[in-house]
mmCIF file of C-alpha atoms in Angstrom:
data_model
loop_
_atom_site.group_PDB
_atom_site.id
_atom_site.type_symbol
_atom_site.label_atom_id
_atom_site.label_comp_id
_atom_site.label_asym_id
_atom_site.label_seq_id
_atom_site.Cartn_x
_atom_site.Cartn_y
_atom_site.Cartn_z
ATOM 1 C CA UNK A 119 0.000 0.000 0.000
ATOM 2 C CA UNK A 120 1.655 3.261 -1.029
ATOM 3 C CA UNK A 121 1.431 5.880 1.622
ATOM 4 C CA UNK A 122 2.043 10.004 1.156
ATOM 5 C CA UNK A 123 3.538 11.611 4.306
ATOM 6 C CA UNK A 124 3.834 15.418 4.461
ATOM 7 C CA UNK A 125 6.238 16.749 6.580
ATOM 8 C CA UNK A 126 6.634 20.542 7.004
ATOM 9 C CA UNK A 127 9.293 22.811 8.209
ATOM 10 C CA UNK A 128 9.751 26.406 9.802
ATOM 11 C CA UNK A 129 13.032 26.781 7.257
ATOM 12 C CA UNK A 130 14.975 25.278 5.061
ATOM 13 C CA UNK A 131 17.991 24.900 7.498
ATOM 14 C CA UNK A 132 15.403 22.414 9.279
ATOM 15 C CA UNK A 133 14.565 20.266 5.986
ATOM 16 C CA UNK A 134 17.924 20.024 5.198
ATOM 17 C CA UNK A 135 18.832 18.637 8.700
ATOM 18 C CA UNK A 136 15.920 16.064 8.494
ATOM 19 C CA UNK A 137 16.363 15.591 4.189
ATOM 20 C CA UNK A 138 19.959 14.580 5.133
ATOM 21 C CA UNK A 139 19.990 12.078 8.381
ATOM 22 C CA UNK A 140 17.274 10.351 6.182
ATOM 23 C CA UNK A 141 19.247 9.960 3.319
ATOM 24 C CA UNK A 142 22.272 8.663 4.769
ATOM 25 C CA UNK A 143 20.253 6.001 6.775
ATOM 26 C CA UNK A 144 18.511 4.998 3.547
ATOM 27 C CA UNK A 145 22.092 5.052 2.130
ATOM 28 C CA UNK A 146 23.887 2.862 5.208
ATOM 29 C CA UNK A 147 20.339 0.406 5.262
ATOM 30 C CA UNK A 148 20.850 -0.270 1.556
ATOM 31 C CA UNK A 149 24.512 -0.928 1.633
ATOM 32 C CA UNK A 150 23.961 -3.030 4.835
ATOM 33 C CA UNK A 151 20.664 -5.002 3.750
ATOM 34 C CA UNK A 152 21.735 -5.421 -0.521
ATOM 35 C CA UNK A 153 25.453 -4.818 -0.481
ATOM 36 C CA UNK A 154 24.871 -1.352 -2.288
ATOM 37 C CA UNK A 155 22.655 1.269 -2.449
ATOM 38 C CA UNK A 156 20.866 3.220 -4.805
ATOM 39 C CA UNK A 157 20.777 7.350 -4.336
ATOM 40 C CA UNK A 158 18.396 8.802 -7.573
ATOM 41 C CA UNK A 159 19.024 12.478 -7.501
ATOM 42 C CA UNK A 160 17.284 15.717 -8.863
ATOM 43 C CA UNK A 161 18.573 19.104 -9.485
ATOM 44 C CA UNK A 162 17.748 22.206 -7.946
ATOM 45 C CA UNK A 163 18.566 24.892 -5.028
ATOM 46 C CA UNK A 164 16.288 22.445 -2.420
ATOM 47 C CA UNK A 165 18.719 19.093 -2.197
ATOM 48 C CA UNK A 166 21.766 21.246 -2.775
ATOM 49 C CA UNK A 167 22.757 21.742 1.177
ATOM 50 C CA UNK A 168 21.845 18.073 1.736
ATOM 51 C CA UNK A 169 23.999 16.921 -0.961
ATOM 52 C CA UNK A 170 27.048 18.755 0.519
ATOM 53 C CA UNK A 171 26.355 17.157 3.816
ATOM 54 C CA UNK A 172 26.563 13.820 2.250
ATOM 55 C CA UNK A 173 29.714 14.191 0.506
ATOM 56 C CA UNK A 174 31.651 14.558 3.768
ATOM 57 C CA UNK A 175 30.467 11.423 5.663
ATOM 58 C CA UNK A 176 32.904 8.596 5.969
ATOM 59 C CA UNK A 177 30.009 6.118 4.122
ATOM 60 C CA UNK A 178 31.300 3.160 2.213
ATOM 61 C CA UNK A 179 30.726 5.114 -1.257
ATOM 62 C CA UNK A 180 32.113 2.541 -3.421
ATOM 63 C CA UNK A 181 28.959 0.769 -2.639
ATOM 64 C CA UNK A 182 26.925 3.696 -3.545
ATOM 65 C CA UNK A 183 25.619 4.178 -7.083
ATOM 66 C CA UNK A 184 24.112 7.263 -7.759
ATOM 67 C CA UNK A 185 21.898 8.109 -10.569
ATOM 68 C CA UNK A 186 20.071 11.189 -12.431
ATOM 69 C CA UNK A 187 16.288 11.602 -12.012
ATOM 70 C CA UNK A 188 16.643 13.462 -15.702
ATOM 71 C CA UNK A 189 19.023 15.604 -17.778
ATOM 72 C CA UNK A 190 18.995 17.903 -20.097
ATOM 73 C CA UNK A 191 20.104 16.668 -23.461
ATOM 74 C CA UNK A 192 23.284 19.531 -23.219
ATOM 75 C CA UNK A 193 27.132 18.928 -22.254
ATOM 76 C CA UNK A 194 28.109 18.607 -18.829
ATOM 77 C CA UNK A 195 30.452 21.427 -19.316
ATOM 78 C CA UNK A 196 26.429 23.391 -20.035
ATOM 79 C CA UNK A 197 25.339 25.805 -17.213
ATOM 80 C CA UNK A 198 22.334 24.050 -17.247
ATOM 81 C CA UNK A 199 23.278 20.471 -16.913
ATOM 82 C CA UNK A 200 22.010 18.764 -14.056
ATOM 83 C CA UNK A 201 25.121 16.459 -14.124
ATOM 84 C CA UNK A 202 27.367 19.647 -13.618
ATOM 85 C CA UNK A 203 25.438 20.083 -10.682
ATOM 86 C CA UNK A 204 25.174 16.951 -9.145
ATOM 87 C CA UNK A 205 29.566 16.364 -9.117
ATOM 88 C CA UNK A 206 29.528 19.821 -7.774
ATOM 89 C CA UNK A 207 27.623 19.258 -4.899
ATOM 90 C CA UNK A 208 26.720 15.204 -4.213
ATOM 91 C CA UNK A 209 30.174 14.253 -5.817
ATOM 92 C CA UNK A 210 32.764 15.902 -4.049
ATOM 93 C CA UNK A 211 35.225 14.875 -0.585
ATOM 94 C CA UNK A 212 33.968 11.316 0.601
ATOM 95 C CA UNK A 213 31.167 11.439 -1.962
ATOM 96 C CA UNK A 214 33.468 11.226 -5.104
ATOM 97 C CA UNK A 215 34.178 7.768 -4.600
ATOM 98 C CA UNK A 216 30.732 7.081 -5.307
ATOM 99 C CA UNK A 217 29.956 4.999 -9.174
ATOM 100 C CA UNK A 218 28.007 7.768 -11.043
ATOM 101 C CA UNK A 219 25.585 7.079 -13.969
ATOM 102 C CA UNK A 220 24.828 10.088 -16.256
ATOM 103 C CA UNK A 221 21.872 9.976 -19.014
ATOM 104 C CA UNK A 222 23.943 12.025 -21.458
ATOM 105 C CA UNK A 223 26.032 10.489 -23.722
ATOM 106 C CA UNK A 224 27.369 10.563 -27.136
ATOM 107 C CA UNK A 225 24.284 9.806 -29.456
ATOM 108 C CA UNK A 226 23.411 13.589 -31.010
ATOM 109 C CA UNK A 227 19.973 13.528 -29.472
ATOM 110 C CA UNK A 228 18.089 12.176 -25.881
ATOM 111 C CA UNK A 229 15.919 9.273 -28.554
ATOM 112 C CA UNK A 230 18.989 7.941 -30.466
ATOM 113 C CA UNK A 231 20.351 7.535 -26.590
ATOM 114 C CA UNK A 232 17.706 5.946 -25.440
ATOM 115 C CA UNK A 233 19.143 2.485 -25.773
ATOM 116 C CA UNK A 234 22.573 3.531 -24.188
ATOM 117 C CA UNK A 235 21.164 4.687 -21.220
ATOM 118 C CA UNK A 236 18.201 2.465 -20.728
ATOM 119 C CA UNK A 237 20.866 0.113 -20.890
ATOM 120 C CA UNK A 238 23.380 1.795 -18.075
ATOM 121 C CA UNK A 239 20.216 2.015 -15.704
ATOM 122 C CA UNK A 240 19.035 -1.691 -16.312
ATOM 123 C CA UNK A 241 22.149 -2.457 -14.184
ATOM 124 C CA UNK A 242 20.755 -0.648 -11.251
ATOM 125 C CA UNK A 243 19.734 -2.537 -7.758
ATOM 126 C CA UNK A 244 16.577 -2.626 -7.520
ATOM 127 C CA UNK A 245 14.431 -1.361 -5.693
ATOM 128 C CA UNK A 246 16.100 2.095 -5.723
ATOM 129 C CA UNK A 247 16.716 3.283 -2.179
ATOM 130 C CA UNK A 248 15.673 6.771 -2.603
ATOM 131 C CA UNK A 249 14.367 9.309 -5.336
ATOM 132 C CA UNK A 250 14.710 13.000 -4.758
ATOM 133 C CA UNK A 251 11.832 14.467 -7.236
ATOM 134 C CA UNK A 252 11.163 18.149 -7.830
ATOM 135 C CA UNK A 253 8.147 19.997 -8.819
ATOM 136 C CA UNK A 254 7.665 23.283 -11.223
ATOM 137 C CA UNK A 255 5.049 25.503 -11.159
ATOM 138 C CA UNK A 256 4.067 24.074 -14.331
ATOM 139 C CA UNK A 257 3.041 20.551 -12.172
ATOM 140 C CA UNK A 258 6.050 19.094 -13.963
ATOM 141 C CA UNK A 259 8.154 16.480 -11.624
ATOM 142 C CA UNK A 260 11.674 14.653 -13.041
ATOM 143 C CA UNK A 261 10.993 15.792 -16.955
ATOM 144 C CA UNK A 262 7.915 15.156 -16.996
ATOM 145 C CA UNK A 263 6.524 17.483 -18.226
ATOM 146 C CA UNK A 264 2.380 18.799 -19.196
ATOM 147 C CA UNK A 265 1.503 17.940 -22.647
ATOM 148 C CA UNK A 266 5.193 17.460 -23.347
ATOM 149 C CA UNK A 267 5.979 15.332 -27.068
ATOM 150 C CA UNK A 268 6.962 12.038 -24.549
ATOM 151 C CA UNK A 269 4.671 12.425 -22.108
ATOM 152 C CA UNK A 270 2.512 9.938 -22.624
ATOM 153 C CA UNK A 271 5.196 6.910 -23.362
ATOM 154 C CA UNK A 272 6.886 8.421 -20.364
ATOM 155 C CA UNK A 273 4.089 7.766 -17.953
ATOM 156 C CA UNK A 274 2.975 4.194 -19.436
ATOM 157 C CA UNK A 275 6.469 2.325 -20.766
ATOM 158 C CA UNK A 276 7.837 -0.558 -19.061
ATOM 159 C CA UNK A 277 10.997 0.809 -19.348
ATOM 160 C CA UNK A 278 13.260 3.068 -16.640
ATOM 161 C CA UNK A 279 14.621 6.021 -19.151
ATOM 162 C CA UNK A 280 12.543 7.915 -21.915
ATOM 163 C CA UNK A 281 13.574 11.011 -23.942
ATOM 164 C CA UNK A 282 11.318 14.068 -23.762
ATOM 165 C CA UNK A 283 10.846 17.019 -25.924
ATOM 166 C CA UNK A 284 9.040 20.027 -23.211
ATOM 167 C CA UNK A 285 8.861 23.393 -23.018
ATOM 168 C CA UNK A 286 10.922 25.120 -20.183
ATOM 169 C CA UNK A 287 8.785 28.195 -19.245
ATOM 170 C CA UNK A 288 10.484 28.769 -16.080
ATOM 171 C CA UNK A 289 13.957 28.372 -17.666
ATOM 172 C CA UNK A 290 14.268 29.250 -21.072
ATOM 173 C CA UNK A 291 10.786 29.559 -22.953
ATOM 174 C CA UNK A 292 12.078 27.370 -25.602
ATOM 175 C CA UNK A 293 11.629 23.836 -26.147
ATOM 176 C CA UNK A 294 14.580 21.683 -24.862
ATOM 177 C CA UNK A 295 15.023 18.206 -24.979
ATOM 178 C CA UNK A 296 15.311 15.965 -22.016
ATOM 179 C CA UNK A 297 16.014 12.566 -20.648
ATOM 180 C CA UNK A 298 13.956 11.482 -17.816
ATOM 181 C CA UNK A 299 12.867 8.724 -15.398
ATOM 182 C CA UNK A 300 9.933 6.945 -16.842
ATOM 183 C CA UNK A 301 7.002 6.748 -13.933
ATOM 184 C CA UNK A 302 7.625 3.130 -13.434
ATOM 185 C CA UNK A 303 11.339 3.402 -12.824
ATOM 186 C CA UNK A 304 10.151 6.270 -10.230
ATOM 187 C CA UNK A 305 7.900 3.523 -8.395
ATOM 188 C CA UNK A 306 10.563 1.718 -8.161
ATOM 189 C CA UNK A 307 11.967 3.308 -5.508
ATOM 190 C CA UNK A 308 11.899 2.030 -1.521
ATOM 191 C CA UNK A 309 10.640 6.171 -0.965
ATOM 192 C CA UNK A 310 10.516 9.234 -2.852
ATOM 193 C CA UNK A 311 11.480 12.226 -1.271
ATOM 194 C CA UNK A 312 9.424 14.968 -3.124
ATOM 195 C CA UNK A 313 11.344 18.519 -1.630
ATOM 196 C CA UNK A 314 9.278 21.571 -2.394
ATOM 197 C CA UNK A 315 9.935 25.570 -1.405
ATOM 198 C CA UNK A 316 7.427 28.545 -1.000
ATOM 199 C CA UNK A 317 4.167 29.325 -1.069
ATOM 200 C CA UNK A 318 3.705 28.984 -4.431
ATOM 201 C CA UNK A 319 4.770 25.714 -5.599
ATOM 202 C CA UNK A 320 2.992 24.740 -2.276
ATOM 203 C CA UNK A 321 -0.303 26.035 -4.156
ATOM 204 C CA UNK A 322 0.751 24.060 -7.148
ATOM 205 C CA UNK A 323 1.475 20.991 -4.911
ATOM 206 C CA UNK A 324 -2.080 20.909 -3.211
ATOM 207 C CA UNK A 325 -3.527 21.759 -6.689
ATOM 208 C CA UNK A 326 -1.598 18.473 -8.040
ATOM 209 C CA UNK A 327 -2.944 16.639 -5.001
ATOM 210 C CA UNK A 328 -6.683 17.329 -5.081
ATOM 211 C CA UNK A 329 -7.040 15.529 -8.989
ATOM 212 C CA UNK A 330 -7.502 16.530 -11.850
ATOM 213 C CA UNK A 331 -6.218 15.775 -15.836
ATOM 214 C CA UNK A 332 -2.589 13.944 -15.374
ATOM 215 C CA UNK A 333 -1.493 15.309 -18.295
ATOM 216 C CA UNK A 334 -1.828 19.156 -17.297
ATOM 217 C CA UNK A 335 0.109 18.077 -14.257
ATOM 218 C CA UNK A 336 2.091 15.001 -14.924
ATOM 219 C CA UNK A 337 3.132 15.135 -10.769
ATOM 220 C CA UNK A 338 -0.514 14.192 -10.151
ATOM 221 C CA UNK A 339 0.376 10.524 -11.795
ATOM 222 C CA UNK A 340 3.578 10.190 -8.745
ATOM 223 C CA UNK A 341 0.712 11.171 -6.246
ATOM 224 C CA UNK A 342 -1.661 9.365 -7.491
ATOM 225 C CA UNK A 343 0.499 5.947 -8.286
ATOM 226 C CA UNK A 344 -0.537 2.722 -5.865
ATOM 227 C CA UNK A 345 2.637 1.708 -5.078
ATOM 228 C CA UNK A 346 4.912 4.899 -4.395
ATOM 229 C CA UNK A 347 5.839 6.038 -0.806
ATOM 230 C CA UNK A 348 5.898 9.375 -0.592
ATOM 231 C CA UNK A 349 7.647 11.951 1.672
ATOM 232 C CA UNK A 350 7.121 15.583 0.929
ATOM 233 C CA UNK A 351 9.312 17.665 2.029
ATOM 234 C CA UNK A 352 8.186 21.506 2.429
ATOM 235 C CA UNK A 353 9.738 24.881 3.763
ATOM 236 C CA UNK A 354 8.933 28.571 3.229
#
């Protein structure tokens, strides 16, 4: 039975205390209970502090595989590459001992890659550990996004990894394409850590939650999904 716990905080210094004692006892359960464990990770200014923490903890990393929620379809050495982010932050001190798997790779676009990086991800433990999702104030979560060219094969494949084509209001206005998590590879996950900020994706958020068309809000199909455990994790 999938369950959805909320769990709000006075500040972000106080979700990034709880976010990170959580995530390094999913981390030390997983490498105790299956020999490794399996860290999915978003992008974003919410995990950032968290990820830092991690990196300095004497954990047995080299039993540690961590993995992108989505990417854009851009070089690492891009401003906006989630990768970029992710061995600035996660990867670093302790952390950088940890066996990284990217979604961008050579193939000039995120469908001729497909293969390659459903591939790299079919190696994966599973179930995941833990999966750090996002949200825009579009309703999108990982890259899924509403009414995106993908969308629909995203939320109904078999498979983990599925290349997207969305609009990026919030970012650049233009259409970019994406590799993401497919919504069964995000129920496979032990717990999903949705992290939220401010009072208006916490509009969107409840918005998402009472129902409504999937599509227009592609987080309402994580919410909404019989088998995912939820934790959302909220501060002003």
């Amino acid at each position: 039975m999938a369950t959805l716990v909320e769990k709000f905080f006075d500040n972000k210094d106080a979700l990034t205390k709880e976010l990170s004692a959580t995530l390094e006892q999913s981390l030390r359960d997983g490498i105790k209970n299956d020999g490794r464990a399996v860290l999915m990770v978003s992008g974003g200014s919410s995990p950032a502090p968290a990820y830092k923490h991690l990196s300095t903890l004497d954990l047995d990393w080299q039993h540690v595989d961590v993995a992108m929620v989505d990417e854009r379809w851009v070089d690492s050495s891009h401003e906006k590459s989630n990768e970029a982010f992710i061995k600035s932050t996660l990867l670093q001190n302790h952390g950088s001992a940890a066996n990284f798997i990217t979604m961008k790779n050579t193939a000039a676009t995120a469908q001729q890659g497909t293969q390659e990086c459903e591939a790299a991800y079919s190696e994966l433990k599973i179930p995941y550990d833990v999966t750090i999702l996002g949200m825009g104030p579009d309703g999108h979560t990982a890259s899924l996004f509403p009414n995106a060219n993908g969308l629909e094969h995203g939320l109904t494949t078999t498979q983990s990894v599925c290349a997207i084509n969305a609009i990026e209001s919030e970012v650049t206005g233009s259409i970019t394409e994406r590799m993401t998590l497919t919504l069964n590879a995000i129920a496979q996950s032990k717990v999903v850590k949705l992290l939220i900020s401010g009072e208006e994706k916490l509009a969107v958020y409840k918005q998402a939650k009472a129902g409504g068309d999937i599509n227009d809000m592609p987080l309402r199909a994580v919410l909404n999904h019989p088998s995912i455990n939820i934790e959302v994790y909220w501060a002003p």
